[in-house]
Amino acid sequence: ESMPEATRTGAVAIFVLGFIMVLRFSDKVTDKGLLRLDAFLDASAGMEYSFEVLIIALIAGTFMAATGCIGYVGVQSGRRTTMCLYFSLTTLLALVLLSLGSFAIVMQHQVGPRMLQEAEWICHPKQFMLLAMKLDCPFKGKERIPLSWVEAECDDFCLNETERVRALGACDLLDVLCRAFAYEEVGGGMCLVDGGNGTEVES
């Protein structure tokens, strides 16, 4: 009696986890900001399949929920073939989740720091202002930045970066990476006064 009950409980748990995964990832695949970040990740870190892995995670969640249903039906009906199918699917599911977990570890320890470093560079107050002005992006304090300063400070490297950011989403990418930053005139330059989302930036 304990074995079928444990199997039934496991099947319900698998279904619930799968359902949560579907809810968690279903809105992400159409998120515009995430698409911009995926393009940025592909270009900056050479991670060509990051968004595809998100799709796989969504499919795995659906597959997991279906597997849980099969397991529950198998326990309730007592059919051996259904139970064999359930245990085979759970084995396959474990391999898929293990692969996704391995990819997540690579992202966290190898790609993540590199992407963060580049994002911090783009969102540095001076660099952000130059890119936002060259791309004509709206942001707080924009009207107080003289165009003459932008033209003087934006060298060839700055122009190349502007085109790169433009190709990766332009203002949308800047908004996703840097959020709402505000700048005010302090002395002879511009100072970051609002980092957005509680971000603290050294002046």
PDB file of C-alpha atoms in Angstrom:
ATOM      1  CA  GLU A   1       0.000   0.000   0.000  1.00  0.00           C
ATOM      2  CA  SER A   2       2.865   2.388   0.837  1.00  0.00           C
ATOM      3  CA  MET A   3       4.481   2.014  -2.603  1.00  0.00           C
ATOM      4  CA  PRO A   4       1.414   3.102  -4.643  1.00  0.00           C
ATOM      5  CA  GLU A   5       0.796   5.949  -2.196  1.00  0.00           C
ATOM      6  CA  ALA A   6       4.387   7.161  -2.529  1.00  0.00           C
ATOM      7  CA  THR A   7       4.137   6.926  -6.313  1.00  0.00           C
ATOM      8  CA  ARG A   8       0.856   8.836  -6.278  1.00  0.00           C
ATOM      9  CA  THR A   9       2.384  11.566  -4.101  1.00  0.00           C
ATOM     10  CA  GLY A  10       5.411  11.761  -6.385  1.00  0.00           C
ATOM     11  CA  ALA A  11       3.204  12.051  -9.464  1.00  0.00           C
ATOM     12  CA  VAL A  12       1.229  14.892  -7.886  1.00  0.00           C
ATOM     13  CA  ALA A  13       4.466  16.655  -6.910  1.00  0.00           C
ATOM     14  CA  ILE A  14       5.822  16.323 -10.459  1.00  0.00           C
ATOM     15  CA  PHE A  15       2.592  17.718 -11.885  1.00  0.00           C
ATOM     16  CA  VAL A  16       2.649  20.705  -9.512  1.00  0.00           C
ATOM     17  CA  LEU A  17       6.312  21.468 -10.283  1.00  0.00           C
ATOM     18  CA  GLY A  18       5.645  21.205 -14.011  1.00  0.00           C
ATOM     19  CA  PHE A  19       2.631  23.489 -13.742  1.00  0.00           C
ATOM     20  CA  ILE A  20       4.698  26.056 -11.834  1.00  0.00           C
ATOM     21  CA  MET A  21       7.414  25.913 -14.515  1.00  0.00           C
ATOM     22  CA  VAL A  22       4.843  26.533 -17.247  1.00  0.00           C
ATOM     23  CA  LEU A  23       3.458  29.534 -15.365  1.00  0.00           C
ATOM     24  CA  ARG A  24       6.969  30.815 -14.656  1.00  0.00           C
ATOM     25  CA  PHE A  25       8.296  30.634 -18.206  1.00  0.00           C
ATOM     26  CA  SER A  26       5.218  31.115 -20.417  1.00  0.00           C
ATOM     27  CA  ASP A  27       5.217  34.912 -20.119  1.00  0.00           C
ATOM     28  CA  LYS A  28       9.003  35.112 -20.462  1.00  0.00           C
ATOM     29  CA  VAL A  29       9.129  33.803 -24.032  1.00  0.00           C
ATOM     30  CA  THR A  30       7.186  36.856 -25.255  1.00  0.00           C
ATOM     31  CA  ASP A  31       8.837  39.396 -22.955  1.00  0.00           C
ATOM     32  CA  LYS A  32      10.306  42.165 -25.110  1.00  0.00           C
ATOM     33  CA  GLY A  33      12.930  43.074 -22.550  1.00  0.00           C
ATOM     34  CA  LEU A  34      14.093  39.486 -22.264  1.00  0.00           C
ATOM     35  CA  LEU A  35      14.414  39.265 -26.037  1.00  0.00           C
ATOM     36  CA  ARG A  36      16.657  42.359 -25.929  1.00  0.00           C
ATOM     37  CA  LEU A  37      18.756  40.831 -23.173  1.00  0.00           C
ATOM     38  CA  ASP A  38      19.036  37.595 -25.137  1.00  0.00           C
ATOM     39  CA  ALA A  39      20.367  39.472 -28.161  1.00  0.00           C
ATOM     40  CA  PHE A  40      22.805  41.325 -25.899  1.00  0.00           C
ATOM     41  CA  LEU A  41      23.911  38.053 -24.306  1.00  0.00           C
ATOM     42  CA  ASP A  42      24.431  36.441 -27.705  1.00  0.00           C
ATOM     43  CA  ALA A  43      26.532  39.370 -28.913  1.00  0.00           C
ATOM     44  CA  SER A  44      28.554  40.075 -25.773  1.00  0.00           C
ATOM     45  CA  ALA A  45      29.141  36.590 -24.366  1.00  0.00           C
ATOM     46  CA  GLY A  46      28.754  34.359 -27.415  1.00  0.00           C
ATOM     47  CA  MET A  47      25.900  32.431 -25.799  1.00  0.00           C
ATOM     48  CA  GLU A  48      23.947  31.564 -28.925  1.00  0.00           C
ATOM     49  CA  TYR A  49      21.223  29.375 -27.456  1.00  0.00           C
ATOM     50  CA  SER A  50      20.172  31.184 -24.266  1.00  0.00           C
ATOM     51  CA  PHE A  51      16.633  31.967 -25.449  1.00  0.00           C
ATOM     52  CA  GLU A  52      16.260  28.493 -26.947  1.00  0.00           C
ATOM     53  CA  VAL A  53      17.024  27.036 -23.512  1.00  0.00           C
ATOM     54  CA  LEU A  54      14.141  29.084 -22.110  1.00  0.00           C
ATOM     55  CA  ILE A  55      11.852  27.483 -24.704  1.00  0.00           C
ATOM     56  CA  ILE A  56      13.186  24.058 -23.717  1.00  0.00           C
ATOM     57  CA  ALA A  57      12.459  24.846 -20.056  1.00  0.00           C
ATOM     58  CA  LEU A  58       8.869  25.734 -20.973  1.00  0.00           C
ATOM     59  CA  ILE A  59       8.485  22.491 -22.930  1.00  0.00           C
ATOM     60  CA  ALA A  60      10.067  20.564 -20.044  1.00  0.00           C
ATOM     61  CA  GLY A  61       7.527  22.084 -17.653  1.00  0.00           C
ATOM     62  CA  THR A  62       4.659  20.997 -19.904  1.00  0.00           C
ATOM     63  CA  PHE A  63       6.233  17.562 -20.260  1.00  0.00           C
ATOM     64  CA  MET A  64       6.643  17.339 -16.481  1.00  0.00           C
ATOM     65  CA  ALA A  65       2.992  18.201 -15.831  1.00  0.00           C
ATOM     66  CA  ALA A  66       1.887  15.593 -18.390  1.00  0.00           C
ATOM     67  CA  THR A  67       4.189  13.005 -16.802  1.00  0.00           C
ATOM     68  CA  GLY A  68       2.641  13.681 -13.405  1.00  0.00           C
ATOM     69  CA  CYS A  69      -0.830  13.127 -14.859  1.00  0.00           C
ATOM     70  CA  ILE A  70       0.258   9.842 -16.448  1.00  0.00           C
ATOM     71  CA  GLY A  71       1.738   8.669 -13.154  1.00  0.00           C
ATOM     72  CA  TYR A  72      -1.395   9.530 -11.208  1.00  0.00           C
ATOM     73  CA  VAL A  73      -3.635   7.790 -13.741  1.00  0.00           C
ATOM     74  CA  GLY A  74      -1.321   4.775 -13.676  1.00  0.00           C
ATOM     75  CA  VAL A  75      -1.553   4.455  -9.895  1.00  0.00           C
ATOM     76  CA  GLN A  76      -5.314   4.906  -9.877  1.00  0.00           C
ATOM     77  CA  SER A  77      -5.933   2.424 -12.690  1.00  0.00           C
ATOM     78  CA  GLY A  78      -3.268  -0.052 -11.620  1.00  0.00           C
ATOM     79  CA  ARG A  79      -2.168  -0.588 -15.242  1.00  0.00           C
ATOM     80  CA  ARG A  80       1.381  -1.842 -15.465  1.00  0.00           C
ATOM     81  CA  THR A  81       2.004  -0.415 -18.958  1.00  0.00           C
ATOM     82  CA  THR A  82       0.995   3.070 -17.804  1.00  0.00           C
ATOM     83  CA  MET A  83       3.303   2.819 -14.796  1.00  0.00           C
ATOM     84  CA  CYS A  84       6.187   1.648 -16.986  1.00  0.00           C
ATOM     85  CA  LEU A  85       5.599   4.644 -19.240  1.00  0.00           C
ATOM     86  CA  TYR A  86       5.538   6.928 -16.197  1.00  0.00           C
ATOM     87  CA  PHE A  87       8.858   5.676 -14.821  1.00  0.00           C
ATOM     88  CA  SER A  88      10.465   5.873 -18.281  1.00  0.00           C
ATOM     89  CA  LEU A  89       9.296   9.467 -18.680  1.00  0.00           C
ATOM     90  CA  THR A  90      10.574  10.452 -15.229  1.00  0.00           C
ATOM     91  CA  THR A  91      14.012   9.081 -16.134  1.00  0.00           C
ATOM     92  CA  LEU A  92      14.051  11.097 -19.358  1.00  0.00           C
ATOM     93  CA  LEU A  93      12.789  14.134 -17.481  1.00  0.00           C
ATOM     94  CA  ALA A  94      15.608  13.844 -14.951  1.00  0.00           C
ATOM     95  CA  LEU A  95      18.174  13.916 -17.775  1.00  0.00           C
ATOM     96  CA  VAL A  96      16.574  17.013 -19.335  1.00  0.00           C
ATOM     97  CA  LEU A  97      16.488  18.859 -16.007  1.00  0.00           C
ATOM     98  CA  LEU A  98      20.092  17.872 -15.315  1.00  0.00           C
ATOM     99  CA  SER A  99      21.121  19.383 -18.664  1.00  0.00           C
ATOM    100  CA  LEU A 100      19.193  22.582 -17.937  1.00  0.00           C
ATOM    101  CA  GLY A 101      20.811  22.790 -14.518  1.00  0.00           C
ATOM    102  CA  SER A 102      24.271  22.404 -16.046  1.00  0.00           C
ATOM    103  CA  PHE A 103      23.531  25.214 -18.493  1.00  0.00           C
ATOM    104  CA  ALA A 104      22.343  27.431 -15.624  1.00  0.00           C
ATOM    105  CA  ILE A 105      25.607  26.819 -13.747  1.00  0.00           C
ATOM    106  CA  VAL A 106      27.623  27.799 -16.829  1.00  0.00           C
ATOM    107  CA  MET A 107      25.523  30.952 -17.198  1.00  0.00           C
ATOM    108  CA  GLN A 108      25.991  31.892 -13.558  1.00  0.00           C
ATOM    109  CA  HIS A 109      29.725  31.321 -13.235  1.00  0.00           C
ATOM    110  CA  GLN A 110      31.099  32.040 -16.717  1.00  0.00           C
ATOM    111  CA  VAL A 111      28.718  34.118 -18.797  1.00  0.00           C
ATOM    112  CA  GLY A 112      27.028  36.075 -16.000  1.00  0.00           C
ATOM    113  CA  PRO A 113      30.090  38.006 -14.747  1.00  0.00           C
ATOM    114  CA  ARG A 114      31.145  38.895 -18.288  1.00  0.00           C
ATOM    115  CA  MET A 115      27.684  40.117 -19.188  1.00  0.00           C
ATOM    116  CA  LEU A 116      27.425  42.091 -15.944  1.00  0.00           C
ATOM    117  CA  GLN A 117      30.780  43.746 -16.575  1.00  0.00           C
ATOM    118  CA  GLU A 118      29.707  44.909 -20.016  1.00  0.00           C
ATOM    119  CA  ALA A 119      26.308  46.041 -18.748  1.00  0.00           C
ATOM    120  CA  GLU A 120      27.981  48.070 -15.992  1.00  0.00           C
ATOM    121  CA  TRP A 121      30.202  49.715 -18.595  1.00  0.00           C
ATOM    122  CA  ILE A 122      27.251  50.637 -20.817  1.00  0.00           C
ATOM    123  CA  CYS A 123      25.318  51.960 -17.805  1.00  0.00           C
ATOM    124  CA  HIS A 124      28.220  54.017 -16.475  1.00  0.00           C
ATOM    125  CA  PRO A 125      26.803  57.566 -16.178  1.00  0.00           C
ATOM    126  CA  LYS A 126      28.995  59.134 -18.857  1.00  0.00           C
ATOM    127  CA  GLN A 127      28.713  56.235 -21.300  1.00  0.00           C
ATOM    128  CA  PHE A 128      24.972  55.963 -20.767  1.00  0.00           C
ATOM    129  CA  MET A 129      24.469  59.668 -21.445  1.00  0.00           C
ATOM    130  CA  LEU A 130      26.542  59.547 -24.629  1.00  0.00           C
ATOM    131  CA  LEU A 131      24.731  56.482 -25.972  1.00  0.00           C
ATOM    132  CA  ALA A 132      21.307  57.793 -24.991  1.00  0.00           C
ATOM    133  CA  MET A 133      21.973  61.161 -26.602  1.00  0.00           C
ATOM    134  CA  LYS A 134      23.374  59.653 -29.817  1.00  0.00           C
ATOM    135  CA  LEU A 135      20.419  57.257 -30.045  1.00  0.00           C
ATOM    136  CA  ASP A 136      17.956  60.015 -29.092  1.00  0.00           C
ATOM    137  CA  CYS A 137      16.587  58.018 -26.155  1.00  0.00           C
ATOM    138  CA  PRO A 138      14.363  59.713 -23.573  1.00  0.00           C
ATOM    139  CA  PHE A 139      15.750  59.932 -20.027  1.00  0.00           C
ATOM    140  CA  LYS A 140      15.589  62.300 -17.080  1.00  0.00           C
ATOM    141  CA  GLY A 141      17.815  65.348 -17.376  1.00  0.00           C
ATOM    142  CA  LYS A 142      18.363  64.922 -21.111  1.00  0.00           C
ATOM    143  CA  GLU A 143      17.398  68.515 -21.877  1.00  0.00           C
ATOM    144  CA  ARG A 144      20.250  69.800 -19.682  1.00  0.00           C
ATOM    145  CA  ILE A 145      23.000  67.991 -21.604  1.00  0.00           C
ATOM    146  CA  PRO A 146      24.515  70.194 -24.335  1.00  0.00           C
ATOM    147  CA  LEU A 147      24.908  68.614 -27.760  1.00  0.00           C
ATOM    148  CA  SER A 148      28.331  70.232 -28.051  1.00  0.00           C
ATOM    149  CA  TRP A 149      29.505  68.132 -25.089  1.00  0.00           C
ATOM    150  CA  VAL A 150      28.178  64.961 -26.714  1.00  0.00           C
ATOM    151  CA  GLU A 151      29.919  65.671 -30.008  1.00  0.00           C
ATOM    152  CA  ALA A 152      33.183  66.484 -28.234  1.00  0.00           C
ATOM    153  CA  GLU A 153      33.159  63.401 -26.006  1.00  0.00           C
ATOM    154  CA  CYS A 154      31.883  60.772 -28.453  1.00  0.00           C
ATOM    155  CA  ASP A 155      34.981  59.522 -30.284  1.00  0.00           C
ATOM    156  CA  ASP A 156      35.231  56.757 -32.900  1.00  0.00           C
ATOM    157  CA  PHE A 157      34.946  54.041 -30.247  1.00  0.00           C
ATOM    158  CA  CYS A 158      31.828  55.716 -28.884  1.00  0.00           C
ATOM    159  CA  LEU A 159      30.326  55.863 -32.375  1.00  0.00           C
ATOM    160  CA  ASN A 160      31.038  52.161 -32.920  1.00  0.00           C
ATOM    161  CA  GLU A 161      29.417  51.315 -29.578  1.00  0.00           C
ATOM    162  CA  THR A 162      26.419  53.432 -30.531  1.00  0.00           C
ATOM    163  CA  GLU A 163      25.903  51.401 -33.687  1.00  0.00           C
ATOM    164  CA  ARG A 164      26.346  48.144 -31.775  1.00  0.00           C
ATOM    165  CA  VAL A 165      23.736  49.126 -29.184  1.00  0.00           C
ATOM    166  CA  ARG A 166      21.449  50.347 -31.972  1.00  0.00           C
ATOM    167  CA  ALA A 167      21.641  46.927 -33.639  1.00  0.00           C
ATOM    168  CA  LEU A 168      20.862  45.169 -30.340  1.00  0.00           C
ATOM    169  CA  GLY A 169      17.745  47.175 -29.549  1.00  0.00           C
ATOM    170  CA  ALA A 170      18.846  50.803 -29.148  1.00  0.00           C
ATOM    171  CA  CYS A 171      16.750  52.610 -26.522  1.00  0.00           C
ATOM    172  CA  ASP A 172      14.918  49.438 -25.506  1.00  0.00           C
ATOM    173  CA  LEU A 173      18.217  47.759 -24.609  1.00  0.00           C
ATOM    174  CA  LEU A 174      19.403  50.782 -22.626  1.00  0.00           C
ATOM    175  CA  ASP A 175      16.111  50.841 -20.757  1.00  0.00           C
ATOM    176  CA  VAL A 176      16.312  47.139 -19.895  1.00  0.00           C
ATOM    177  CA  LEU A 177      19.955  47.294 -18.813  1.00  0.00           C
ATOM    178  CA  CYS A 178      20.018  50.632 -17.047  1.00  0.00           C
ATOM    179  CA  ARG A 179      16.395  51.480 -16.167  1.00  0.00           C
ATOM    180  CA  ALA A 180      15.484  55.016 -15.117  1.00  0.00           C
ATOM    181  CA  PHE A 181      18.613  56.984 -14.363  1.00  0.00           C
ATOM    182  CA  ALA A 182      18.528  60.723 -13.658  1.00  0.00           C
ATOM    183  CA  TYR A 183      21.408  63.196 -13.958  1.00  0.00           C
ATOM    184  CA  GLU A 184      21.896  66.723 -12.669  1.00  0.00           C
ATOM    185  CA  GLU A 185      24.467  69.398 -13.337  1.00  0.00           C
ATOM    186  CA  VAL A 186      27.101  69.528 -10.602  1.00  0.00           C
ATOM    187  CA  GLY A 187      29.998  71.913 -11.057  1.00  0.00           C
ATOM    188  CA  GLY A 188      31.298  71.489 -14.567  1.00  0.00           C
ATOM    189  CA  GLY A 189      29.783  68.080 -15.262  1.00  0.00           C
ATOM    190  CA  MET A 190      26.776  65.809 -14.894  1.00  0.00           C
ATOM    191  CA  CYS A 191      26.184  63.746 -11.744  1.00  0.00           C
ATOM    192  CA  LEU A 192      24.000  60.665 -11.364  1.00  0.00           C
ATOM    193  CA  VAL A 193      21.325  61.426  -8.769  1.00  0.00           C
ATOM    194  CA  ASP A 194      18.849  58.588  -9.303  1.00  0.00           C
ATOM    195  CA  GLY A 195      20.096  55.109 -10.125  1.00  0.00           C
ATOM    196  CA  GLY A 196      16.658  53.566 -10.434  1.00  0.00           C
ATOM    197  CA  ASN A 197      15.493  50.520  -8.447  1.00  0.00           C
ATOM    198  CA  GLY A 198      17.668  51.578  -5.513  1.00  0.00           C
ATOM    199  CA  THR A 199      20.889  51.246  -7.492  1.00  0.00           C
ATOM    200  CA  GLU A 200      23.838  52.981  -5.870  1.00  0.00           C
ATOM    201  CA  VAL A 201      26.513  54.276  -8.225  1.00  0.00           C
ATOM    202  CA  GLU A 202      29.792  55.874  -7.206  1.00  0.00           C
ATOM    203  CA  SER A 203      30.176  59.407  -8.549  1.00  0.00           C
TER     204      SER A 203
END
